[in-house]
């Protein structure tokens, strides 16, 4: 079609030669809607406009030749109302203007969604009123199941360990009573006791000095290092409770990490070092873990050897909620 002022001249072409002759006329605008144009637009008089959604499969070939790219903005509420009055009011009389305004608020100024099939509108609403608590519990149950069942899959070991650590921190923060067992030198099975923690506020630290101020003021916190490679401990609770989360059957203790936190430990209390374990590991985790020393052989600091008691602490997903 060719457009001249307020009227339209409609002409039909039968071949590409005739099409090009018409398309090259100065007052002709060729509008292409999602189909490959019949000839290249390497001429200066006529004007070709490709009107399409921004899909490469549609506009790719057209854009290879010289062209100017323009992007249509979304419609405003007045444009939607004007379109309804002039186009859709008689075609879809059952569609009220108020209904269109509701769609505008929901979808924004995208005509295809506002004037499109009513099913589109319904699909958008399909899951807006989610039962968040039920969904949350479902995902938590899936997470618990994965952590428990992935223990027999070696390839999942690292991921299982990371997920178990995240969950364990949340459980310990909530507080509660946890089964613990003191580890022995020879690995003999000691008596099972309990550790009770009150509800604690999680706090991350970058430097040990940040903990000193809080403990001196009597604030109960659950301290976690910001650094993922902080040696020896994953968390600390006053007084002298150190936690290392692991799903491994053995886990050495780096003395460098213990030396780094010595300044926050209370001299008048024994130090309790807890290995936080899933139930399947806890049942066979009985032997004291070795202290590791960086570049100095097997030398162990006297206070580390004499003042620290090692424990296994059980996180049982059947009893612990998170």
Tab-separated table of N, CA and C in Angstrom, residues 125-269:
chain	number	residue	atom	x	y	z
A	125	UNK	N	-2.415	-14.420	36.539
A	125	UNK	CA	-2.920	-14.459	37.900
A	125	UNK	C	-2.842	-15.838	38.537
A	126	UNK	N	-2.446	-16.834	37.772
A	126	UNK	CA	-2.647	-18.213	38.185
A	126	UNK	C	-2.018	-18.529	39.545
A	127	UNK	N	-0.823	-17.979	39.852
A	127	UNK	CA	-0.156	-18.312	41.107
A	127	UNK	C	0.235	-17.051	41.877
A	128	UNK	N	-0.625	-16.072	41.876
A	128	UNK	CA	-0.292	-14.845	42.594
A	128	UNK	C	-0.493	-14.986	44.094
A	129	UNK	N	-1.453	-15.801	44.519
A	129	UNK	CA	-1.743	-15.945	45.946
A	129	UNK	C	-1.102	-17.222	46.485
A	130	UNK	N	0.230	-17.223	46.502
A	130	UNK	CA	0.958	-18.408	46.944
A	130	UNK	C	0.839	-18.583	48.455
A	131	UNK	N	0.748	-19.818	48.875
A	131	UNK	CA	0.829	-20.122	50.298
A	131	UNK	C	2.319	-20.200	50.659
A	132	UNK	N	2.868	-19.059	51.056
A	132	UNK	CA	4.311	-18.966	51.226
A	132	UNK	C	4.838	-19.965	52.250
A	133	UNK	N	4.113	-20.158	53.338
A	133	UNK	CA	4.577	-21.066	54.378
A	133	UNK	C	4.675	-22.494	53.846
A	134	UNK	N	3.654	-22.921	53.091
A	134	UNK	CA	3.661	-24.284	52.549
A	134	UNK	C	4.796	-24.468	51.549
A	135	UNK	N	4.999	-23.456	50.690
A	135	UNK	CA	6.076	-23.543	49.702
A	135	UNK	C	7.432	-23.590	50.402
A	136	UNK	N	7.594	-22.738	51.424
A	136	UNK	CA	8.853	-22.712	52.161
A	136	UNK	C	9.138	-24.062	52.815
A	137	UNK	N	8.119	-24.659	53.440
A	137	UNK	CA	8.304	-25.948	54.090
A	137	UNK	C	8.623	-27.048	53.085
A	138	UNK	N	7.997	-26.958	51.902
A	138	UNK	CA	8.268	-27.955	50.861
A	138	UNK	C	9.736	-27.896	50.425
A	139	UNK	N	10.261	-26.678	50.210
A	139	UNK	CA	11.658	-26.543	49.795
A	139	UNK	C	12.613	-26.959	50.906
A	140	UNK	N	12.249	-26.645	52.151
A	140	UNK	CA	13.095	-27.056	53.268
A	140	UNK	C	13.144	-28.573	53.382
A	141	UNK	N	12.002	-29.220	53.180
A	141	UNK	CA	11.968	-30.673	53.233
A	141	UNK	C	12.799	-31.284	52.112
A	142	UNK	N	12.733	-30.676	50.923
A	142	UNK	CA	13.565	-31.142	49.806
A	142	UNK	C	15.050	-30.992	50.148
A	143	UNK	N	15.393	-29.878	50.809
A	143	UNK	CA	16.784	-29.635	51.195
A	143	UNK	C	17.245	-30.653	52.224
A	144	UNK	N	16.410	-30.913	53.230
A	144	UNK	CA	16.752	-31.921	54.246
A	144	UNK	C	16.959	-33.293	53.604
A	145	UNK	N	16.061	-33.641	52.691
A	145	UNK	CA	16.153	-34.947	52.032
A	145	UNK	C	17.442	-35.061	51.230
A	146	UNK	N	17.803	-33.989	50.531
A	146	UNK	CA	19.031	-34.027	49.732
A	146	UNK	C	20.261	-34.201	50.620
A	147	UNK	N	20.332	-33.422	51.706
A	147	UNK	CA	21.500	-33.506	52.586
A	147	UNK	C	21.638	-34.901	53.172
A	148	UNK	N	20.517	-35.525	53.511
A	148	UNK	CA	20.559	-36.852	54.122
A	148	UNK	C	20.880	-37.952	53.111
A	149	UNK	N	20.362	-37.832	51.908
A	149	UNK	CA	20.523	-38.916	50.926
A	149	UNK	C	21.781	-38.772	50.064
A	150	UNK	N	22.337	-37.572	49.986
A	150	UNK	CA	23.495	-37.348	49.105
A	150	UNK	C	24.798	-37.845	49.714
A	151	UNK	N	24.744	-38.357	50.928
A	151	UNK	CA	25.983	-38.804	51.585
A	151	UNK	C	26.638	-39.967	50.853
A	152	UNK	N	25.868	-40.709	50.064
A	152	UNK	CA	26.419	-41.866	49.353
A	152	UNK	C	26.839	-41.528	47.922
A	153	UNK	N	26.786	-40.234	47.575
A	153	UNK	CA	27.167	-39.815	46.225
A	153	UNK	C	28.432	-38.961	46.328
A	154	UNK	N	29.603	-39.509	46.020
A	154	UNK	CA	30.867	-38.776	46.186
A	154	UNK	C	30.882	-37.431	45.449
A	155	UNK	N	30.280	-37.391	44.262
A	155	UNK	CA	30.299	-36.150	43.470
A	155	UNK	C	29.538	-35.017	44.147
A	156	UNK	N	28.642	-35.365	45.066
A	156	UNK	CA	27.831	-34.361	45.754
A	156	UNK	C	28.416	-33.952	47.104
A	157	UNK	N	29.579	-34.499	47.442
A	157	UNK	CA	30.158	-34.261	48.757
A	157	UNK	C	30.377	-32.794	49.084
A	158	UNK	N	30.961	-32.058	48.153
A	158	UNK	CA	31.252	-30.642	48.395
A	158	UNK	C	29.967	-29.827	48.546
A	159	UNK	N	29.010	-30.050	47.640
A	159	UNK	CA	27.741	-29.327	47.709
A	159	UNK	C	26.989	-29.682	48.987
A	160	UNK	N	26.987	-30.957	49.330
A	160	UNK	CA	26.300	-31.384	50.560
A	160	UNK	C	26.911	-30.687	51.772
A	161	UNK	N	28.239	-30.593	51.805
A	161	UNK	CA	28.909	-29.937	52.923
A	161	UNK	C	28.538	-28.462	53.042
A	162	UNK	N	28.474	-27.769	51.915
A	162	UNK	CA	28.115	-26.348	51.934
A	162	UNK	C	26.684	-26.139	52.403
A	163	UNK	N	25.769	-26.966	51.919
A	163	UNK	CA	24.366	-26.829	52.317
A	163	UNK	C	24.177	-27.181	53.792
A	164	UNK	N	24.848	-28.230	54.236
A	164	UNK	CA	24.737	-28.609	55.644
A	164	UNK	C	25.269	-27.504	56.548
A	165	UNK	N	26.321	-26.854	56.131
A	165	UNK	CA	26.871	-25.754	56.936
A	165	UNK	C	25.891	-24.600	57.056
A	166	UNK	N	25.266	-24.222	55.943
A	166	UNK	CA	24.291	-23.126	55.972
A	166	UNK	C	23.129	-23.454	56.915
A	167	UNK	N	22.614	-24.674	56.801
A	167	UNK	CA	21.483	-25.086	57.637
A	167	UNK	C	21.895	-25.165	59.100
A	168	UNK	N	23.087	-25.684	59.370
A	168	UNK	CA	23.554	-25.841	60.751
A	168	UNK	C	23.676	-24.500	61.451
A	169	UNK	N	24.187	-23.507	60.762
A	169	UNK	CA	24.306	-22.175	61.370
A	169	UNK	C	22.935	-21.634	61.761
A	170	UNK	N	21.963	-21.828	60.900
A	170	UNK	CA	20.616	-21.348	61.208
A	170	UNK	C	20.043	-22.071	62.418
A	171	UNK	N	20.251	-23.382	62.496
A	171	UNK	CA	19.724	-24.170	63.610
A	171	UNK	C	20.393	-23.771	64.933
A	172	UNK	N	21.720	-23.623	64.910
A	172	UNK	CA	22.437	-23.237	66.127
A	172	UNK	C	22.025	-21.851	66.599
A	173	UNK	N	21.798	-20.946	65.639
A	173	UNK	CA	21.363	-19.586	65.974
A	173	UNK	C	20.008	-19.593	66.687
A	174	UNK	N	19.137	-20.473	66.253
A	174	UNK	CA	17.806	-20.550	66.851
A	174	UNK	C	17.863	-20.998	68.303
A	175	UNK	N	18.930	-21.690	68.637
A	175	UNK	CA	19.052	-22.212	69.987
A	175	UNK	C	18.351	-23.546	70.137
A	176	UNK	N	18.545	-24.180	71.297
A	176	UNK	CA	17.935	-25.486	71.557
A	176	UNK	C	18.889	-26.379	72.327
A	177	UNK	N	18.511	-27.615	72.459
A	177	UNK	CA	19.331	-28.602	73.160
A	177	UNK	C	19.815	-29.647	72.162
A	178	UNK	N	21.133	-29.855	72.123
A	178	UNK	CA	21.734	-30.710	71.102
A	178	UNK	C	22.524	-31.842	71.762
A	179	UNK	N	22.439	-33.060	71.203
A	179	UNK	CA	23.255	-34.175	71.710
A	179	UNK	C	24.734	-33.910	71.426
A	180	UNK	N	25.576	-34.131	72.424
A	180	UNK	CA	27.021	-33.990	72.248
A	180	UNK	C	27.714	-35.189	72.894
A	181	UNK	N	28.929	-35.465	72.437
A	181	UNK	CA	29.732	-36.547	73.004
A	181	UNK	C	31.187	-36.097	73.005
A	182	UNK	N	31.824	-36.252	74.149
A	182	UNK	CA	33.228	-35.874	74.252
A	182	UNK	C	34.091	-36.882	73.499
A	183	UNK	N	35.017	-36.369	72.701
A	183	UNK	CA	35.896	-37.236	71.918
A	183	UNK	C	37.050	-37.724	72.780
A	184	UNK	N	37.500	-38.925	72.510
A	184	UNK	CA	38.549	-39.553	73.326
A	184	UNK	C	39.813	-39.787	72.508
A	185	UNK	N	40.925	-39.985	73.227
A	185	UNK	CA	42.204	-40.211	72.549
A	185	UNK	C	42.220	-41.515	71.765
A	186	UNK	N	41.600	-42.540	72.325
A	186	UNK	CA	41.654	-43.860	71.670
A	186	UNK	C	40.429	-44.169	70.824
A	187	UNK	N	39.462	-43.230	70.766
A	187	UNK	CA	38.286	-43.449	69.945
A	187	UNK	C	37.204	-44.260	70.607
A	188	UNK	N	37.353	-44.528	71.908
A	188	UNK	CA	36.308	-45.281	72.610
A	188	UNK	C	35.054	-44.411	72.736
A	189	UNK	N	33.922	-45.062	72.757
A	189	UNK	CA	32.644	-44.355	72.767
A	189	UNK	C	32.341	-43.814	74.163
A	190	UNK	N	32.332	-42.473	74.273
A	190	UNK	CA	32.050	-41.851	75.557
A	190	UNK	C	30.564	-41.651	75.756
A	191	UNK	N	30.168	-41.218	76.969
A	191	UNK	CA	28.744	-41.003	77.254
A	191	UNK	C	28.193	-39.806	76.479
A	192	UNK	N	26.937	-39.908	76.107
A	192	UNK	CA	26.279	-38.814	75.384
A	192	UNK	C	25.631	-37.856	76.384
A	193	UNK	N	25.922	-36.566	76.217
A	193	UNK	CA	25.318	-35.533	77.049
A	193	UNK	C	24.618	-34.532	76.137
A	194	UNK	N	24.329	-33.347	76.656
A	194	UNK	CA	23.650	-32.339	75.832
A	194	UNK	C	24.304	-30.973	75.997
A	195	UNK	N	24.136	-30.146	74.995
A	195	UNK	CA	24.542	-28.746	75.031
A	195	UNK	C	23.297	-27.906	74.757
A	196	UNK	N	23.025	-26.951	75.622
A	196	UNK	CA	21.866	-26.077	75.442
A	196	UNK	C	22.331	-24.670	75.070
A	197	UNK	N	21.811	-24.170	73.973
A	197	UNK	CA	22.110	-22.810	73.520
A	197	UNK	C	20.824	-21.997	73.534
A	198	UNK	N	20.912	-20.775	73.986
A	198	UNK	CA	19.775	-19.879	73.884
A	198	UNK	C	19.709	-19.301	72.478
A	199	UNK	N	18.628	-18.634	72.154
A	199	UNK	CA	18.504	-17.999	70.844
A	199	UNK	C	19.550	-16.900	70.734
A	200	UNK	N	20.300	-16.916	69.646
A	200	UNK	CA	21.430	-16.003	69.481
A	200	UNK	C	21.249	-15.148	68.227
A	201	UNK	N	21.825	-13.977	68.258
A	201	UNK	CA	21.794	-13.083	67.098
A	201	UNK	C	23.063	-13.289	66.276
A	202	UNK	N	22.899	-13.581	65.009
A	202	UNK	CA	24.045	-13.831	64.133
A	202	UNK	C	24.777	-12.532	63.838
A	203	UNK	N	26.094	-12.592	63.920
A	203	UNK	CA	26.915	-11.413	63.651
A	203	UNK	C	28.186	-11.857	62.941
A	204	UNK	N	28.513	-11.201	61.847
A	204	UNK	CA	29.722	-11.520	61.092
A	204	UNK	C	30.859	-10.593	61.522
A	205	UNK	N	32.057	-11.143	61.579
A	205	UNK	CA	33.219	-10.333	61.956
A	205	UNK	C	34.330	-10.493	60.931
A	206	UNK	N	35.094	-9.438	60.794
A	206	UNK	CA	36.238	-9.446	59.892
A	206	UNK	C	37.538	-9.530	60.674
A	207	UNK	N	37.485	-8.991	61.901
A	207	UNK	CA	38.671	-8.973	62.753
A	207	UNK	C	38.265	-9.364	64.173
A	208	UNK	N	39.150	-10.066	64.873
A	208	UNK	CA	38.847	-10.543	66.216
A	208	UNK	C	38.514	-9.398	67.170
A	209	UNK	N	39.075	-8.232	66.941
A	209	UNK	CA	38.827	-7.088	67.830
A	209	UNK	C	37.350	-6.713	67.873
A	210	UNK	N	36.598	-7.050	66.804
A	210	UNK	CA	35.175	-6.733	66.768
A	210	UNK	C	34.391	-7.563	67.785
A	211	UNK	N	34.901	-8.739	68.111
A	211	UNK	CA	34.228	-9.613	69.074
A	211	UNK	C	34.513	-9.178	70.500
A	212	UNK	N	35.709	-8.700	70.757
A	212	UNK	CA	36.094	-8.352	72.125
A	212	UNK	C	35.136	-7.341	72.742
A	213	UNK	N	34.759	-6.320	71.979
A	213	UNK	CA	33.880	-5.284	72.505
A	213	UNK	C	32.515	-5.819	72.852
A	214	UNK	N	31.992	-6.698	72.054
A	214	UNK	CA	30.650	-7.241	72.286
A	214	UNK	C	30.618	-8.188	73.481
A	215	UNK	N	31.627	-9.019	73.614
A	215	UNK	CA	31.615	-9.969	74.730
A	215	UNK	C	31.795	-9.252	76.051
A	216	UNK	N	32.583	-8.193	76.078
A	216	UNK	CA	32.791	-7.467	77.330
A	216	UNK	C	31.521	-6.774	77.781
A	217	UNK	N	30.606	-6.486	76.867
A	217	UNK	CA	29.341	-5.843	77.209
A	217	UNK	C	28.245	-6.868	77.500
A	218	UNK	N	28.582	-8.151	77.469
A	218	UNK	CA	27.607	-9.185	77.813
A	218	UNK	C	26.577	-9.444	76.746
A	219	UNK	N	26.878	-9.136	75.490
A	219	UNK	CA	25.918	-9.354	74.415
A	219	UNK	C	26.061	-10.787	73.887
A	220	UNK	N	24.945	-11.512	73.815
A	220	UNK	CA	24.975	-12.886	73.323
A	220	UNK	C	24.826	-12.890	71.809
A	221	UNK	N	25.862	-13.282	71.145
A	221	UNK	CA	25.895	-13.280	69.686
A	221	UNK	C	26.365	-14.641	69.180
A	222	UNK	N	26.036	-14.883	67.936
A	222	UNK	CA	26.559	-16.060	67.233
A	222	UNK	C	27.504	-15.512	66.172
A	223	UNK	N	28.801	-15.589	66.455
A	223	UNK	CA	29.799	-14.921	65.617
A	223	UNK	C	30.259	-15.844	64.495
A	224	UNK	N	30.284	-15.294	63.293
A	224	UNK	CA	30.779	-16.032	62.134
A	224	UNK	C	31.797	-15.177	61.388
A	225	UNK	N	32.916	-15.758	60.979
A	225	UNK	CA	33.902	-14.989	60.216
A	225	UNK	C	33.393	-14.686	58.808
A	226	UNK	N	33.693	-13.492	58.333
A	226	UNK	CA	33.317	-13.131	56.966
A	226	UNK	C	34.090	-13.985	55.968
A	227	UNK	N	35.360	-14.187	56.245
A	227	UNK	CA	36.216	-14.953	55.346
A	227	UNK	C	35.801	-16.418	55.319
A	228	UNK	N	35.680	-16.971	54.111
A	228	UNK	CA	35.324	-18.381	53.942
A	228	UNK	C	36.499	-19.304	54.245
A	229	UNK	N	37.700	-18.728	54.357
A	229	UNK	CA	38.884	-19.548	54.592
A	229	UNK	C	39.465	-19.288	55.984
A	230	UNK	N	38.642	-18.756	56.886
A	230	UNK	CA	39.085	-18.565	58.265
A	230	UNK	C	39.413	-19.932	58.855
A	231	UNK	N	40.605	-20.062	59.426
A	231	UNK	CA	41.095	-21.376	59.842
A	231	UNK	C	40.473	-21.833	61.160
A	232	UNK	N	40.186	-23.093	61.233
A	232	UNK	CA	39.794	-23.836	62.430
A	232	UNK	C	38.340	-23.705	62.848
A	233	UNK	N	37.748	-22.522	62.810
A	233	UNK	CA	36.380	-22.413	63.309
A	233	UNK	C	35.454	-21.794	62.269
A	234	UNK	N	34.185	-22.214	62.351
A	234	UNK	CA	33.144	-21.628	61.506
A	234	UNK	C	32.270	-20.663	62.297
A	235	UNK	N	32.289	-20.772	63.624
A	235	UNK	CA	31.500	-19.855	64.452
A	235	UNK	C	31.994	-19.909	65.890
A	236	UNK	N	31.567	-18.896	66.668
A	236	UNK	CA	32.001	-18.785	68.063
A	236	UNK	C	30.856	-18.254	68.908
A	237	UNK	N	30.681	-18.837	70.092
A	237	UNK	CA	29.695	-18.364	71.066
A	237	UNK	C	30.409	-18.214	72.402
A	238	UNK	N	30.172	-17.102	73.092
A	238	UNK	CA	30.831	-16.932	74.388
A	238	UNK	C	30.191	-17.873	75.420
A	239	UNK	N	30.841	-18.336	76.455
A	239	UNK	CA	32.270	-18.189	76.554
A	239	UNK	C	32.926	-19.469	76.088
A	240	UNK	N	33.947	-19.315	75.224
A	240	UNK	CA	34.847	-20.410	74.848
A	240	UNK	C	34.191	-21.578	74.126
A	241	UNK	N	33.116	-21.303	73.378
A	241	UNK	CA	32.499	-22.353	72.567
A	241	UNK	C	32.862	-22.122	71.109
A	242	UNK	N	33.601	-23.059	70.528
A	242	UNK	CA	34.051	-22.978	69.144
A	242	UNK	C	33.347	-24.067	68.342
A	243	UNK	N	32.937	-23.724	67.111
A	243	UNK	CA	32.188	-24.679	66.287
A	243	UNK	C	32.855	-24.835	64.920
A	244	UNK	N	32.999	-26.074	64.520
A	244	UNK	CA	33.496	-26.421	63.185
A	244	UNK	C	32.475	-27.344	62.537
A	245	UNK	N	31.840	-26.897	61.437
A	245	UNK	CA	30.804	-27.691	60.762
A	245	UNK	C	31.459	-28.547	59.689
A	246	UNK	N	31.125	-29.816	59.658
A	246	UNK	CA	31.717	-30.699	58.650
A	246	UNK	C	30.836	-31.914	58.406
A	247	UNK	N	30.964	-32.482	57.214
A	247	UNK	CA	30.306	-33.765	56.912
A	247	UNK	C	31.359	-34.842	56.672
A	248	UNK	N	32.624	-34.491	56.936
A	248	UNK	CA	33.715	-35.442	56.745
A	248	UNK	C	33.852	-36.353	57.964
A	249	UNK	N	34.411	-37.537	57.758
A	249	UNK	CA	34.581	-38.496	58.845
A	249	UNK	C	35.771	-38.151	59.725
A	250	UNK	N	36.643	-37.242	59.265
A	250	UNK	CA	37.738	-36.727	60.082
A	250	UNK	C	38.035	-35.305	59.631
A	251	UNK	N	38.525	-34.483	60.549
A	251	UNK	CA	38.743	-33.073	60.225
A	251	UNK	C	39.811	-32.516	61.164
A	252	UNK	N	40.994	-32.247	60.621
A	252	UNK	CA	42.073	-31.703	61.431
A	252	UNK	C	41.772	-30.289	61.916
A	253	UNK	N	42.459	-29.895	63.004
A	253	UNK	CA	42.277	-28.557	63.579
A	253	UNK	C	43.564	-27.775	63.395
A	254	UNK	N	43.504	-26.680	62.685
A	254	UNK	CA	44.690	-25.865	62.418
A	254	UNK	C	44.994	-24.974	63.626
A	255	UNK	N	46.207	-25.119	64.135
A	255	UNK	CA	46.593	-24.341	65.307
A	255	UNK	C	46.673	-22.847	65.001
A	256	UNK	N	46.997	-22.506	63.761
A	256	UNK	CA	47.077	-21.090	63.396
A	256	UNK	C	45.747	-20.391	63.643
A	257	UNK	N	44.643	-21.067	63.334
A	257	UNK	CA	43.337	-20.491	63.559
A	257	UNK	C	43.033	-20.318	65.036
A	258	UNK	N	43.441	-21.300	65.850
A	258	UNK	CA	43.213	-21.200	67.288
A	258	UNK	C	44.046	-20.073	67.891
A	259	UNK	N	45.276	-19.932	67.439
A	259	UNK	CA	46.126	-18.849	67.943
A	259	UNK	C	45.533	-17.485	67.602
A	260	UNK	N	44.877	-17.413	66.425
A	260	UNK	CA	44.320	-16.128	65.987
A	260	UNK	C	43.178	-15.664	66.876
A	261	UNK	N	42.445	-16.612	67.467
A	261	UNK	CA	41.280	-16.229	68.284
A	261	UNK	C	41.559	-16.339	69.783
A	262	UNK	N	42.796	-16.605	70.171
A	262	UNK	CA	43.120	-16.786	71.588
A	262	UNK	C	42.741	-15.559	72.403
A	263	UNK	N	42.822	-14.373	71.782
A	263	UNK	CA	42.558	-13.139	72.514
A	263	UNK	C	41.128	-12.982	72.999
A	264	UNK	N	40.176	-13.738	72.442
A	264	UNK	CA	38.776	-13.606	72.865
A	264	UNK	C	38.356	-14.723	73.804
A	265	UNK	N	39.284	-15.658	74.078
A	265	UNK	CA	38.956	-16.789	74.941
A	265	UNK	C	39.199	-16.433	76.406
A	266	UNK	N	38.325	-16.907	77.266
A	266	UNK	CA	38.386	-16.602	78.697
A	266	UNK	C	39.290	-17.605	79.394
A	267	UNK	N	40.304	-17.085	80.114
A	267	UNK	CA	41.305	-17.957	80.735
A	267	UNK	C	40.720	-18.832	81.830
A	268	UNK	N	39.666	-18.359	82.498
A	268	UNK	CA	39.116	-19.090	83.643
A	268	UNK	C	38.189	-20.235	83.241
A	269	UNK	N	37.890	-20.383	81.953
A	269	UNK	CA	36.977	-21.441	81.480
A	269	UNK	C	37.714	-22.383	80.530
